[in-house]
Amino acid sequence: MQANLTFPLYQRAERMGILDDGNALIVAPTATGKSHIGREVLRRAIARGEPGTHAYLVPFRALAAEIYDTLLDLFQGTGARLRIVTGDHRDPVAPEAADLVVATYESFAGLLARSGFRPGIVVADEVHLLADDDRGPVVEGLFARLLASGRTRGLCALSAVVENGEELASWLGVPFLQGTAADRPVPLSLEHRWADDVDEELLKVLEPCAEGEQAIVFCQSRPASEKTARQVADLVAECLSRTDRDHLKRIANEVVHEDPTAESLAEVLPRGVAYHHAGLPKPVRRQVEDAYRERHLRILTATPTLAAGVNLPAGIAVVRDVFRFDRVRGFGRQVLLPGGEVLNMLGRAARPYQVARGRGIALIEKEAGKNYPVDRLIKAIERGTGEPVKSRLPESFDAIMRFVLATIVERGEATRKDVVGAFERTFAFHLEPGPIEFDRPFEEDMMEDLPAYKKAIEPGRKMRLRSQRLSPDGVHVVVRSAKKGKANDYEITIGLRGLTCTCEASRFRPQEVCKHRAFAIHELLFGQGIEPEVRDRTIYNCAQIFGRSLDLGTRLAQALRLLDSWGLIERVPGGWRATPVGEVAAATGFDLLLVHQATKRIAAAAIANYRAVARWAVEDFLAEDRERERWFRAMEQWLGEVDEKKIRFPTKYRGDFERGLEDLSRVCVLYEKAASALGKLEVATAAREAAGAVRYGVAPEVVPLLALGLPQLGRARARYLYERGIRGLADLARADPVAVADPRRVPAALIRQWVDRAREIQEARTLPTADQEEAAAEFDELVARFRLDAAALS
């Protein structure tokens, strides 16, 4: 930590008392030492014995893993207990017993719902995430509840790209520390370039790489990162040393062995170029990162997630695409990158102790100049400070529902006044304070913004609902419209993708709400004979689609009504309290419509096996029909332990398949927790088995072996061990490597490594204790020390 003292920003934080107090908003350019300050705040708090579980919050799992490893080194030998919480199968069972957790924002919000969790000092990195459409509401809601409850002992918020820092600090109630480019140990120049041909301009920008410079190029999608890697490969191929070429050829061979589908990566690697994205398996990504750090690679093309996930020593950082492609439950969309995110990517250049200087360059097609948000982006790059952070919470009804639910869970019981009081601590209310009224009729508030409804009921026109059915993400209806004896049927969907209609007007003016959609909304919300479930889903999606057009009081009232209707809260004298299922919902990162669907499914289930539960997960999670069918087929083969080379994967990239399995496994865990809350223990057992089976692609009996995370132990070899009588950790620790080995399938030397590791884990296990809290803490310690899946010890 001594290197921190060389940072001017660190010294100013010391003088302001931030390092001991732990309260501040620090806004400063990348590479000025913000993260060092955050780590020192936590180090001093733990050294002083400050009570509570301290936290370091980050937006992405990859970044959480990197910060966790850094903090392990920092606290080595101190006896401090560190845990990582990212919503996966390695999360601690007793996080309240830890001294420090590294967590994603979503996972930490779940921790706050636990009755025994007491937060200490919270360091929150990348707080400009508040402005993100998808994740911003989660971050804002988390901060607001912390402020309203006063539960945290200190809040140290960090960002490189907030323009309205003083306003944000005022909301958080903390001192504001502003850094500048002068605080950088390494100079960084920022610029944007208009381009008729982005690919040609990119080659010009990367010319210094032929002379030894290293560059990272950020592309909007995985296919784009691969294509760009191929396009720039010839730029540096002839400039590599023999040592570099030999090293990269060896890695190329290992990459193909690890992932046979990564042939295009193996082709460009020996030429000094690689691509990096979440579609690659983790071992392949690590090999690419290591080769870049060791300077064998000159150019790395990547997707935007690398900007916040991995620290690599680029001299040049290029944003080739200022748009990105997002996917939510199977649906995709293209969005303009926020100024803060672009500046974060450009700031990957000029890392301290890695390069002497840096250049950040954003390339923008001239055609995009007609788009006003691009102009705002350019101004953010010129200022180097990003854009003003605005609240996104009021625009997401699901986020408002989650905020209300979390408020009730954290308080135990809450009145409407409590909910309003908590909302008044949000950044949204700080920016636009005013009375929150609940007395306006919902129908009046909803329909005033849909003038097309008047056309639907004009004289001479007859409309009626012909059919209605539920879909995984909402409601699908057919409206018959008749006028002057002519009738037509129109299909309307109200769901995650928004509001769609098959009529001609909607094709030409998709942003306008046509009369058929307006009629369908009115009838589903306020008509007679509508099933409660259809009405509830329509309320949920309409409130989500129309966002700020509804009064805030209307949205809070409907959030309470829906939470009650879906069984997540229940009435008590004067207010509400969370049900057991509501407590589960508050601790998950999934949207509440998915949680509701999962709860309904579990409530209706008599008994199930792990294969059935895995199929439920696909059906409930994926909102797009074709995507579901592809996953159904692949899942049957995956769970049947079919050789991976024979499985027709539902995604182009192996890494995407792995990420999809992680999501579906988490859905199975949701089923397990919901079933436990509902007292359906047999279903909970099937769901727990399904979570492991989906994660590893084996029957449940083999999961404990794969959960050990042993090197080169895959599905086929785990099945081989199982057939030899090795069922789990204890059996493996007792095994004779020579007796178990088969030279054609598993060599004795490899089994010996596995046995030695199993014995090491067994020796580290302590004697059973009657103290449940102590046993849970010891269990977490073992999982954290050996990086195990908890299923390995069950």
Tab-separated table of C-alpha atoms in Angstrom, residues 106-534:
chain	number	residue	atom	x	y	z
A	106	GLU	CA	-27.491	-6.773	-6.969
A	107	SER	CA	-26.033	-9.377	-4.618
A	108	PHE	CA	-25.382	-6.847	-1.861
A	109	ALA	CA	-28.986	-5.686	-2.110
A	110	GLY	CA	-29.914	-9.310	-1.433
A	111	LEU	CA	-27.626	-9.405	1.615
A	112	LEU	CA	-29.418	-6.397	3.123
A	113	ALA	CA	-32.625	-8.430	3.095
A	114	ARG	CA	-31.055	-10.950	5.505
A	115	SER	CA	-32.130	-10.254	9.090
A	116	GLY	CA	-28.698	-10.986	10.574
A	117	PHE	CA	-26.637	-8.920	8.132
A	118	ARG	CA	-25.195	-5.681	9.530
A	119	PRO	CA	-23.279	-3.573	7.010
A	120	GLY	CA	-20.221	-1.674	8.165
A	121	ILE	CA	-18.382	0.692	5.837
A	122	VAL	CA	-19.387	0.362	2.182
A	123	VAL	CA	-17.033	1.256	-0.664
A	124	ALA	CA	-19.074	1.569	-3.870
A	125	ASP	CA	-17.104	1.615	-7.125
A	126	GLU	CA	-18.343	2.812	-10.531
A	127	VAL	CA	-21.247	4.778	-9.019
A	128	HIS	CA	-21.930	6.430	-12.381
A	129	LEU	CA	-23.786	3.153	-12.972
A	130	LEU	CA	-26.712	5.110	-11.516
A	131	ALA	CA	-27.261	6.463	-15.031
A	132	ASP	CA	-27.461	2.994	-16.609
A	133	ASP	CA	-30.935	2.114	-17.919
A	134	ASP	CA	-30.862	-1.489	-16.682
A	135	ARG	CA	-28.753	-1.514	-13.532
A	136	GLY	CA	-29.004	2.101	-12.395
A	137	PRO	CA	-32.326	1.617	-10.559
A	138	VAL	CA	-30.810	-1.235	-8.514
A	139	VAL	CA	-27.885	0.943	-7.436
A	140	GLU	CA	-30.074	3.941	-6.628
A	141	GLY	CA	-32.579	1.864	-4.679
A	142	LEU	CA	-29.758	0.288	-2.681
A	143	PHE	CA	-28.251	3.660	-1.752
A	144	ALA	CA	-31.652	5.142	-0.915
A	145	ARG	CA	-32.504	2.325	1.492
A	146	LEU	CA	-29.101	2.604	3.144
A	147	LEU	CA	-29.624	6.341	3.586
A	148	ALA	CA	-33.204	5.963	4.830
A	149	SER	CA	-32.325	3.274	7.374
A	150	GLY	CA	-28.958	4.658	8.483
A	151	ARG	CA	-27.654	1.085	8.599
A	152	THR	CA	-24.201	1.673	7.136
A	153	ARG	CA	-21.391	3.230	9.194
A	154	GLY	CA	-19.802	4.905	6.175
A	155	LEU	CA	-20.204	5.230	2.418
A	156	CYS	CA	-17.242	5.834	0.132
A	157	ALA	CA	-18.475	6.170	-3.467
A	158	LEU	CA	-16.023	6.157	-6.379
A	159	SER	CA	-16.336	7.173	-10.044
A	160	ALA	CA	-14.215	8.466	-12.872
A	161	VAL	CA	-16.941	10.043	-14.937
A	162	VAL	CA	-19.603	11.951	-12.966
A	163	GLU	CA	-20.092	15.569	-14.088
A	164	ASN	CA	-22.571	16.561	-11.369
A	165	GLY	CA	-20.498	15.221	-8.488
A	166	GLU	CA	-21.469	17.936	-6.000
A	167	GLU	CA	-25.158	17.207	-6.558
A	168	LEU	CA	-24.579	13.479	-6.098
A	169	ALA	CA	-22.523	14.059	-2.934
A	170	SER	CA	-25.291	16.269	-1.564
A	171	TRP	CA	-27.789	13.458	-2.054
A	172	LEU	CA	-25.491	10.911	-0.398
A	173	GLY	CA	-24.724	13.328	2.433
A	174	VAL	CA	-20.954	12.875	2.157
A	175	PRO	CA	-17.963	15.161	1.453
A	176	PHE	CA	-16.981	15.584	-2.193
A	177	LEU	CA	-13.415	15.058	-3.418
A	178	GLN	CA	-12.823	16.110	-7.028
A	179	GLY	CA	-9.786	14.850	-8.909
A	180	THR	CA	-8.424	16.151	-12.210
A	181	ALA	CA	-6.170	14.986	-15.000
A	182	ALA	CA	-3.273	16.551	-13.076
A	183	ASP	CA	-3.682	13.753	-10.503
A	184	ARG	CA	-2.716	11.162	-13.094
A	185	PRO	CA	0.774	9.648	-12.656
A	186	VAL	CA	0.649	8.793	-16.381
A	187	PRO	CA	-0.620	11.350	-18.938
A	188	LEU	CA	-3.621	10.388	-21.071
A	189	SER	CA	-4.904	12.207	-24.135
A	190	LEU	CA	-8.538	11.774	-25.208
A	191	GLU	CA	-10.020	12.438	-28.635
A	192	HIS	CA	-12.781	11.466	-31.015
A	193	ARG	CA	-12.401	10.972	-34.742
A	194	TRP	CA	-15.068	11.135	-37.416
A	195	ALA	CA	-14.613	8.410	-40.003
A	196	ASP	CA	-16.047	7.716	-43.447
A	197	ASP	CA	-14.687	4.186	-43.065
A	198	VAL	CA	-14.139	3.101	-39.454
A	199	ASP	CA	-11.989	0.098	-40.419
A	200	GLU	CA	-9.569	2.238	-42.418
A	201	GLU	CA	-9.325	4.794	-39.618
A	202	LEU	CA	-8.716	2.025	-37.103
A	203	LEU	CA	-5.700	0.754	-39.025
A	204	LYS	CA	-4.201	4.258	-38.961
A	205	VAL	CA	-4.745	4.553	-35.219
A	206	LEU	CA	-3.073	1.185	-34.587
A	207	GLU	CA	0.083	1.846	-36.627
A	208	PRO	CA	2.214	2.401	-33.471
A	209	CYS	CA	1.556	-1.244	-32.543
A	210	ALA	CA	3.937	-2.270	-35.339
A	211	GLU	CA	6.663	-0.517	-33.332
A	212	GLY	CA	5.926	-2.274	-30.040
A	213	GLU	CA	2.952	-0.348	-28.637
A	214	GLN	CA	0.033	-2.325	-27.171
A	215	ALA	CA	-3.612	-1.499	-27.874
A	216	ILE	CA	-7.096	-2.558	-26.803
A	217	VAL	CA	-9.917	-2.062	-29.317
A	218	PHE	CA	-13.473	-2.093	-27.963
A	219	CYS	CA	-16.137	-3.403	-30.359
A	220	GLN	CA	-19.908	-3.460	-29.973
A	221	SER	CA	-20.402	-7.232	-30.099
A	222	ARG	CA	-18.613	-10.550	-29.999
A	223	PRO	CA	-18.777	-11.149	-33.750
A	224	ALA	CA	-17.468	-7.602	-34.284
A	225	SER	CA	-14.512	-8.208	-31.964
A	226	GLU	CA	-13.598	-11.376	-33.875
A	227	LYS	CA	-13.973	-9.721	-37.264
A	228	THR	CA	-11.852	-6.756	-36.167
A	229	ALA	CA	-9.110	-9.073	-34.854
A	230	ARG	CA	-8.866	-10.721	-38.267
A	231	GLN	CA	-8.809	-7.337	-40.017
A	232	VAL	CA	-5.878	-5.976	-37.987
A	233	ALA	CA	-3.828	-9.189	-37.641
A	234	ASP	CA	-1.487	-8.429	-40.556
A	235	LEU	CA	-0.563	-5.087	-39.018
A	236	VAL	CA	1.843	-6.545	-36.450
A	237	ALA	CA	2.492	-10.131	-37.570
A	238	GLU	CA	5.868	-9.353	-39.152
A	239	CYS	CA	7.066	-7.334	-36.155
A	240	LEU	CA	6.929	-10.111	-33.561
A	241	SER	CA	10.056	-11.697	-32.126
A	242	ARG	CA	10.639	-15.413	-32.481
A	243	THR	CA	10.004	-15.793	-28.743
A	244	ASP	CA	6.627	-14.107	-29.080
A	245	ARG	CA	5.637	-16.229	-32.083
A	246	ASP	CA	6.633	-19.501	-30.401
A	247	HIS	CA	4.780	-18.578	-27.213
A	248	LEU	CA	1.648	-17.572	-29.102
A	249	LYS	CA	1.682	-20.726	-31.235
A	250	ARG	CA	1.743	-22.829	-28.084
A	251	ILE	CA	-1.195	-20.881	-26.649
A	252	ALA	CA	-3.085	-21.278	-29.937
A	253	ASN	CA	-2.760	-25.065	-29.674
A	254	GLU	CA	-3.940	-25.006	-26.065
A	255	VAL	CA	-6.897	-22.791	-26.952
A	256	VAL	CA	-8.178	-25.218	-29.580
A	257	HIS	CA	-7.730	-28.089	-27.155
A	258	GLU	CA	-9.768	-26.205	-24.539
A	259	ASP	CA	-12.451	-24.998	-26.985
A	260	PRO	CA	-12.555	-26.635	-30.445
A	261	THR	CA	-14.915	-23.879	-31.649
A	262	ALA	CA	-12.221	-21.209	-31.076
A	263	GLU	CA	-10.342	-21.952	-34.309
A	264	SER	CA	-10.547	-18.333	-35.459
A	265	LEU	CA	-8.840	-17.220	-32.239
A	266	ALA	CA	-6.103	-19.806	-32.715
A	267	GLU	CA	-5.611	-18.497	-36.249
A	268	VAL	CA	-4.888	-14.871	-35.227
A	269	LEU	CA	-2.970	-15.551	-32.001
A	270	PRO	CA	0.386	-16.362	-33.658
A	271	ARG	CA	0.123	-13.030	-35.498
A	272	GLY	CA	0.171	-11.027	-32.258
A	273	VAL	CA	-3.566	-10.372	-32.086
A	274	ALA	CA	-6.401	-11.866	-30.050
A	275	TYR	CA	-10.035	-11.199	-29.265
A	276	HIS	CA	-11.575	-11.344	-25.801
A	277	HIS	CA	-15.251	-11.649	-24.870
A	278	ALA	CA	-17.552	-13.532	-22.533
A	279	GLY	CA	-18.349	-16.003	-25.316
A	280	LEU	CA	-14.968	-17.653	-24.713
A	281	PRO	CA	-14.547	-20.173	-21.893
A	282	LYS	CA	-12.907	-18.760	-18.783
A	283	PRO	CA	-9.619	-20.699	-19.165
A	284	VAL	CA	-9.220	-19.326	-22.712
A	285	ARG	CA	-9.901	-15.752	-21.556
A	286	ARG	CA	-7.274	-16.117	-18.837
A	287	GLN	CA	-4.684	-17.348	-21.354
A	288	VAL	CA	-5.370	-14.368	-23.603
A	289	GLU	CA	-5.110	-11.945	-20.682
A	290	ASP	CA	-1.831	-13.447	-19.494
A	291	ALA	CA	-0.314	-13.319	-22.996
A	292	TYR	CA	-1.278	-9.659	-23.261
A	293	ARG	CA	0.142	-8.778	-19.835
A	294	GLU	CA	3.394	-10.526	-20.750
A	295	ARG	CA	3.498	-8.361	-23.923
A	296	HIS	CA	3.455	-11.291	-26.337
A	297	LEU	CA	0.244	-9.840	-27.822
A	298	ARG	CA	0.192	-6.387	-29.401
A	299	ILE	CA	-3.526	-5.896	-30.115
A	300	LEU	CA	-6.553	-7.118	-28.194
A	301	THR	CA	-10.076	-6.633	-29.533
A	302	ALA	CA	-12.811	-6.887	-26.938
A	303	THR	CA	-16.399	-6.176	-25.996
A	304	PRO	CA	-17.171	-3.286	-23.580
A	305	THR	CA	-17.392	-5.562	-20.515
A	306	LEU	CA	-13.588	-5.838	-20.508
A	307	ALA	CA	-13.362	-2.133	-19.621
A	308	ALA	CA	-14.663	-2.722	-16.104
A	309	GLY	CA	-13.602	-6.314	-15.652
A	310	VAL	CA	-9.864	-6.701	-16.269
A	311	ASN	CA	-6.902	-4.373	-15.794
A	312	LEU	CA	-4.582	-4.664	-18.817
A	313	PRO	CA	-1.600	-2.454	-19.777
A	314	ALA	CA	-2.710	-0.701	-22.948
A	315	GLY	CA	-0.849	2.283	-24.358
A	316	ILE	CA	-3.698	2.892	-26.813
A	317	ALA	CA	-7.389	2.337	-26.101
A	318	VAL	CA	-9.771	2.620	-29.035
A	319	VAL	CA	-13.570	2.580	-28.938
A	320	ARG	CA	-14.332	1.318	-32.432
A	321	ASP	CA	-18.098	1.187	-31.855
A	322	VAL	CA	-19.986	3.669	-29.700
A	323	PHE	CA	-22.992	1.321	-29.649
A	324	ARG	CA	-23.416	-2.004	-27.884
A	325	PHE	CA	-25.799	-4.941	-28.215
A	326	ASP	CA	-27.654	-5.932	-25.016
A	327	ARG	CA	-29.599	-9.121	-24.364
A	328	VAL	CA	-32.268	-9.556	-21.683
A	329	ARG	CA	-33.897	-12.970	-21.247
A	330	GLY	CA	-33.299	-13.860	-24.889
A	331	PHE	CA	-34.170	-10.467	-26.403
A	332	GLY	CA	-31.545	-8.160	-27.914
A	333	ARG	CA	-31.313	-4.436	-28.606
A	334	GLN	CA	-28.673	-1.932	-29.739
A	335	VAL	CA	-28.016	1.097	-27.504
A	336	LEU	CA	-25.663	4.077	-27.560
A	337	LEU	CA	-22.954	3.781	-24.929
A	338	PRO	CA	-23.203	6.362	-22.121
A	339	GLY	CA	-20.406	8.927	-22.000
A	340	GLY	CA	-19.147	7.523	-18.712
A	341	GLU	CA	-18.807	4.034	-20.138
A	342	VAL	CA	-16.901	5.312	-23.172
A	343	LEU	CA	-14.534	7.290	-20.937
A	344	ASN	CA	-13.976	4.199	-18.807
A	345	MET	CA	-12.923	2.302	-21.919
A	346	LEU	CA	-10.652	5.088	-23.114
A	347	GLY	CA	-9.155	5.161	-19.622
A	348	ARG	CA	-7.859	1.611	-20.051
A	349	ALA	CA	-4.836	3.341	-21.569
A	350	ALA	CA	-2.222	4.964	-19.325
A	351	ARG	CA	-2.372	2.546	-16.392
A	352	PRO	CA	0.160	3.418	-13.658
A	353	TYR	CA	3.344	1.300	-13.516
A	354	GLN	CA	2.389	-0.324	-16.829
A	355	VAL	CA	2.877	2.312	-19.547
A	356	ALA	CA	4.557	5.727	-19.790
A	357	ARG	CA	1.689	7.497	-21.534
A	358	GLY	CA	-1.689	6.726	-23.031
A	359	ARG	CA	-4.046	7.689	-25.825
A	360	GLY	CA	-7.788	7.140	-25.836
A	361	ILE	CA	-9.538	7.463	-29.188
A	362	ALA	CA	-13.233	7.074	-29.999
A	363	LEU	CA	-14.111	6.418	-33.647
A	364	ILE	CA	-17.513	7.617	-34.835
A	365	GLU	CA	-19.051	7.083	-38.239
A	366	LYS	CA	-20.058	10.340	-39.888
A	367	GLU	CA	-23.558	8.955	-40.463
A	368	ALA	CA	-23.999	8.749	-36.695
A	369	GLY	CA	-23.506	12.506	-36.454
A	370	LYS	CA	-27.182	12.967	-37.239
A	371	ASN	CA	-27.997	11.359	-33.898
A	372	TYR	CA	-28.248	13.963	-31.104
A	373	PRO	CA	-27.042	11.639	-28.292
A	374	VAL	CA	-23.796	11.177	-30.247
A	375	ASP	CA	-23.247	14.915	-29.942
A	376	ARG	CA	-23.618	14.630	-26.169
A	377	LEU	CA	-21.142	11.772	-26.180
A	378	ILE	CA	-18.578	13.866	-28.058
A	379	LYS	CA	-18.912	16.685	-25.548
A	380	ALA	CA	-18.375	14.208	-22.711
A	381	ILE	CA	-15.143	13.010	-24.347
A	382	GLU	CA	-13.957	16.581	-24.859
A	383	ARG	CA	-14.607	17.428	-21.208
A	384	GLY	CA	-13.245	14.097	-20.012
A	385	THR	CA	-15.840	14.065	-17.242
A	386	GLY	CA	-18.737	12.113	-18.656
A	387	GLU	CA	-22.330	13.290	-18.485
A	388	PRO	CA	-24.501	14.403	-15.562
A	389	VAL	CA	-25.809	11.395	-13.675
A	390	LYS	CA	-29.606	11.222	-13.753
A	391	SER	CA	-31.998	8.916	-11.985
A	392	ARG	CA	-33.353	5.893	-13.879
A	393	LEU	CA	-35.409	4.496	-11.009
A	394	PRO	CA	-38.752	6.155	-11.932
A	395	GLU	CA	-38.511	4.719	-15.465
A	396	SER	CA	-38.522	1.077	-14.309
A	397	PHE	CA	-41.684	-0.200	-12.665
A	398	ASP	CA	-39.993	-3.489	-11.792
A	399	ALA	CA	-37.304	-1.493	-9.976
A	400	ILE	CA	-39.971	0.459	-8.083
A	401	MET	CA	-41.663	-2.804	-7.092
A	402	ARG	CA	-38.338	-4.215	-5.923
A	403	PHE	CA	-37.623	-1.010	-4.003
A	404	VAL	CA	-40.970	-1.195	-2.199
A	405	LEU	CA	-40.514	-4.913	-1.455
A	406	ALA	CA	-36.953	-4.443	-0.166
A	407	THR	CA	-38.082	-1.562	2.043
A	408	ILE	CA	-40.751	-3.755	3.636
A	409	VAL	CA	-38.367	-6.725	4.045
A	410	GLU	CA	-35.616	-4.628	5.620
A	411	ARG	CA	-38.016	-2.901	8.034
A	412	GLY	CA	-39.897	-6.058	9.018
A	413	GLU	CA	-43.190	-4.214	8.703
A	414	ALA	CA	-43.883	-0.995	6.816
A	415	THR	CA	-46.713	1.438	6.303
A	416	ARG	CA	-47.401	3.464	3.190
A	417	LYS	CA	-45.772	6.398	4.997
A	418	ASP	CA	-42.610	4.295	5.474
A	419	VAL	CA	-42.518	3.467	1.772
A	420	VAL	CA	-42.947	7.118	0.821
A	421	GLY	CA	-40.281	8.132	3.329
A	422	ALA	CA	-37.822	5.650	1.848
A	423	PHE	CA	-38.583	6.855	-1.679
A	424	GLU	CA	-37.970	10.425	-0.590
A	425	ARG	CA	-34.330	9.400	0.004
A	426	THR	CA	-33.862	8.416	-3.660
A	427	PHE	CA	-31.806	10.456	-6.090
A	428	ALA	CA	-34.947	10.822	-8.216
A	429	PHE	CA	-36.760	12.591	-5.406
A	430	HIS	CA	-33.648	14.623	-4.556
A	431	LEU	CA	-33.625	15.937	-8.134
A	432	GLU	CA	-37.405	16.493	-8.373
A	433	PRO	CA	-38.960	16.796	-4.906
A	434	GLY	CA	-42.701	17.158	-4.573
A	435	PRO	CA	-45.808	15.683	-2.960
A	436	ILE	CA	-46.527	11.997	-3.626
A	437	GLU	CA	-50.297	11.647	-4.039
A	438	PHE	CA	-52.246	8.365	-4.018
A	439	ASP	CA	-55.798	9.516	-4.658
A	440	ARG	CA	-55.833	9.794	-8.459
A	441	PRO	CA	-57.897	7.049	-10.219
A	442	PHE	CA	-55.656	4.577	-12.024
A	443	GLU	CA	-57.853	4.517	-15.144
A	444	GLU	CA	-57.692	8.285	-15.511
A	445	ASP	CA	-53.915	8.371	-15.049
A	446	MET	CA	-53.313	5.444	-17.423
A	447	MET	CA	-55.549	6.380	-20.311
A	448	GLU	CA	-54.839	10.115	-20.509
A	449	ASP	CA	-51.591	9.360	-22.357
A	450	LEU	CA	-53.299	7.061	-24.873
A	451	PRO	CA	-55.341	9.396	-27.101
A	452	ALA	CA	-55.732	6.619	-29.677
A	453	TYR	CA	-58.276	5.014	-27.345
A	454	LYS	CA	-60.831	7.612	-28.454
A	455	LYS	CA	-60.473	6.343	-32.012
A	456	ALA	CA	-61.083	2.795	-30.814
A	457	ILE	CA	-64.521	3.687	-29.441
A	458	GLU	CA	-65.597	6.225	-32.047
A	459	PRO	CA	-69.138	5.814	-33.479
A	460	GLY	CA	-69.429	3.119	-36.127
A	461	ARG	CA	-66.369	1.159	-34.963
A	462	LYS	CA	-66.723	-2.061	-33.021
A	463	MET	CA	-63.769	-3.640	-31.208
A	464	ARG	CA	-63.603	-6.664	-28.969
A	465	LEU	CA	-61.045	-9.010	-27.507
A	466	ARG	CA	-61.171	-12.318	-29.352
A	467	SER	CA	-58.562	-14.136	-27.256
A	468	GLN	CA	-56.035	-13.624	-24.515
A	469	ARG	CA	-53.204	-15.780	-23.245
A	470	LEU	CA	-50.195	-15.491	-21.002
A	471	SER	CA	-46.670	-15.523	-22.402
A	472	PRO	CA	-43.410	-15.938	-20.447
A	473	ASP	CA	-42.845	-12.179	-20.490
A	474	GLY	CA	-46.392	-10.815	-20.443
A	475	VAL	CA	-49.709	-11.104	-22.318
A	476	HIS	CA	-50.677	-11.876	-25.927
A	477	VAL	CA	-54.143	-10.878	-27.200
A	478	VAL	CA	-56.090	-10.767	-30.454
A	479	VAL	CA	-58.331	-7.737	-31.093
A	480	ARG	CA	-61.081	-7.828	-33.713
A	481	SER	CA	-61.793	-4.429	-35.220
A	482	ALA	CA	-64.893	-3.954	-37.409
A	483	LYS	CA	-66.100	-0.888	-39.296
A	484	LYS	CA	-68.661	-0.612	-42.061
A	485	GLY	CA	-69.083	-4.378	-42.204
A	486	LYS	CA	-65.338	-5.110	-42.596
A	487	ALA	CA	-63.542	-6.907	-39.779
A	488	ASN	CA	-59.844	-7.597	-39.175
A	489	ASP	CA	-57.960	-9.383	-36.415
A	490	TYR	CA	-54.776	-7.888	-34.959
A	491	GLU	CA	-52.263	-9.607	-32.681
A	492	ILE	CA	-50.984	-7.515	-29.791
A	493	THR	CA	-48.200	-8.332	-27.355
A	494	ILE	CA	-47.584	-6.542	-24.067
A	495	GLY	CA	-44.254	-7.751	-22.716
A	496	LEU	CA	-40.522	-7.286	-22.268
A	497	ARG	CA	-40.096	-6.084	-25.840
A	498	GLY	CA	-42.682	-3.402	-25.251
A	499	LEU	CA	-46.035	-2.982	-26.942
A	500	THR	CA	-46.458	-4.447	-30.440
A	501	CYS	CA	-49.352	-4.760	-32.896
A	502	THR	CA	-49.626	-6.359	-36.339
A	503	CYS	CA	-51.662	-3.507	-37.828
A	504	GLU	CA	-50.333	-1.406	-40.714
A	505	ALA	CA	-50.152	1.814	-38.693
A	506	SER	CA	-47.862	0.142	-36.159
A	507	ARG	CA	-45.504	-0.974	-38.916
A	508	PHE	CA	-45.027	2.557	-40.189
A	509	ARG	CA	-45.247	4.355	-36.822
A	510	PRO	CA	-44.045	1.829	-34.224
A	511	GLN	CA	-43.411	4.486	-31.548
A	512	GLU	CA	-47.063	5.583	-31.550
A	513	VAL	CA	-49.705	3.621	-29.670
A	514	CYS	CA	-52.306	2.575	-32.250
A	515	LYS	CA	-56.014	2.322	-31.484
A	516	HIS	CA	-55.870	-1.489	-31.276
A	517	ARG	CA	-53.168	-1.414	-28.607
A	518	ALA	CA	-54.962	1.351	-26.699
A	519	PHE	CA	-58.200	-0.663	-26.771
A	520	ALA	CA	-56.453	-3.844	-25.633
A	521	ILE	CA	-54.793	-2.029	-22.732
A	522	HIS	CA	-58.070	-0.528	-21.564
A	523	GLU	CA	-59.999	-3.776	-21.745
A	524	LEU	CA	-57.297	-5.843	-20.036
A	525	LEU	CA	-56.912	-3.297	-17.248
A	526	PHE	CA	-60.467	-2.070	-16.725
A	527	GLY	CA	-62.820	-4.352	-18.703
A	528	GLN	CA	-65.132	-7.035	-17.361
A	529	GLY	CA	-64.354	-10.765	-17.226
A	530	ILE	CA	-60.565	-10.462	-17.368
A	531	GLU	CA	-58.686	-13.112	-15.407
A	532	PRO	CA	-56.766	-11.662	-12.449
A	533	GLU	CA	-53.454	-13.071	-13.686
A	534	VAL	CA	-53.895	-11.469	-17.106
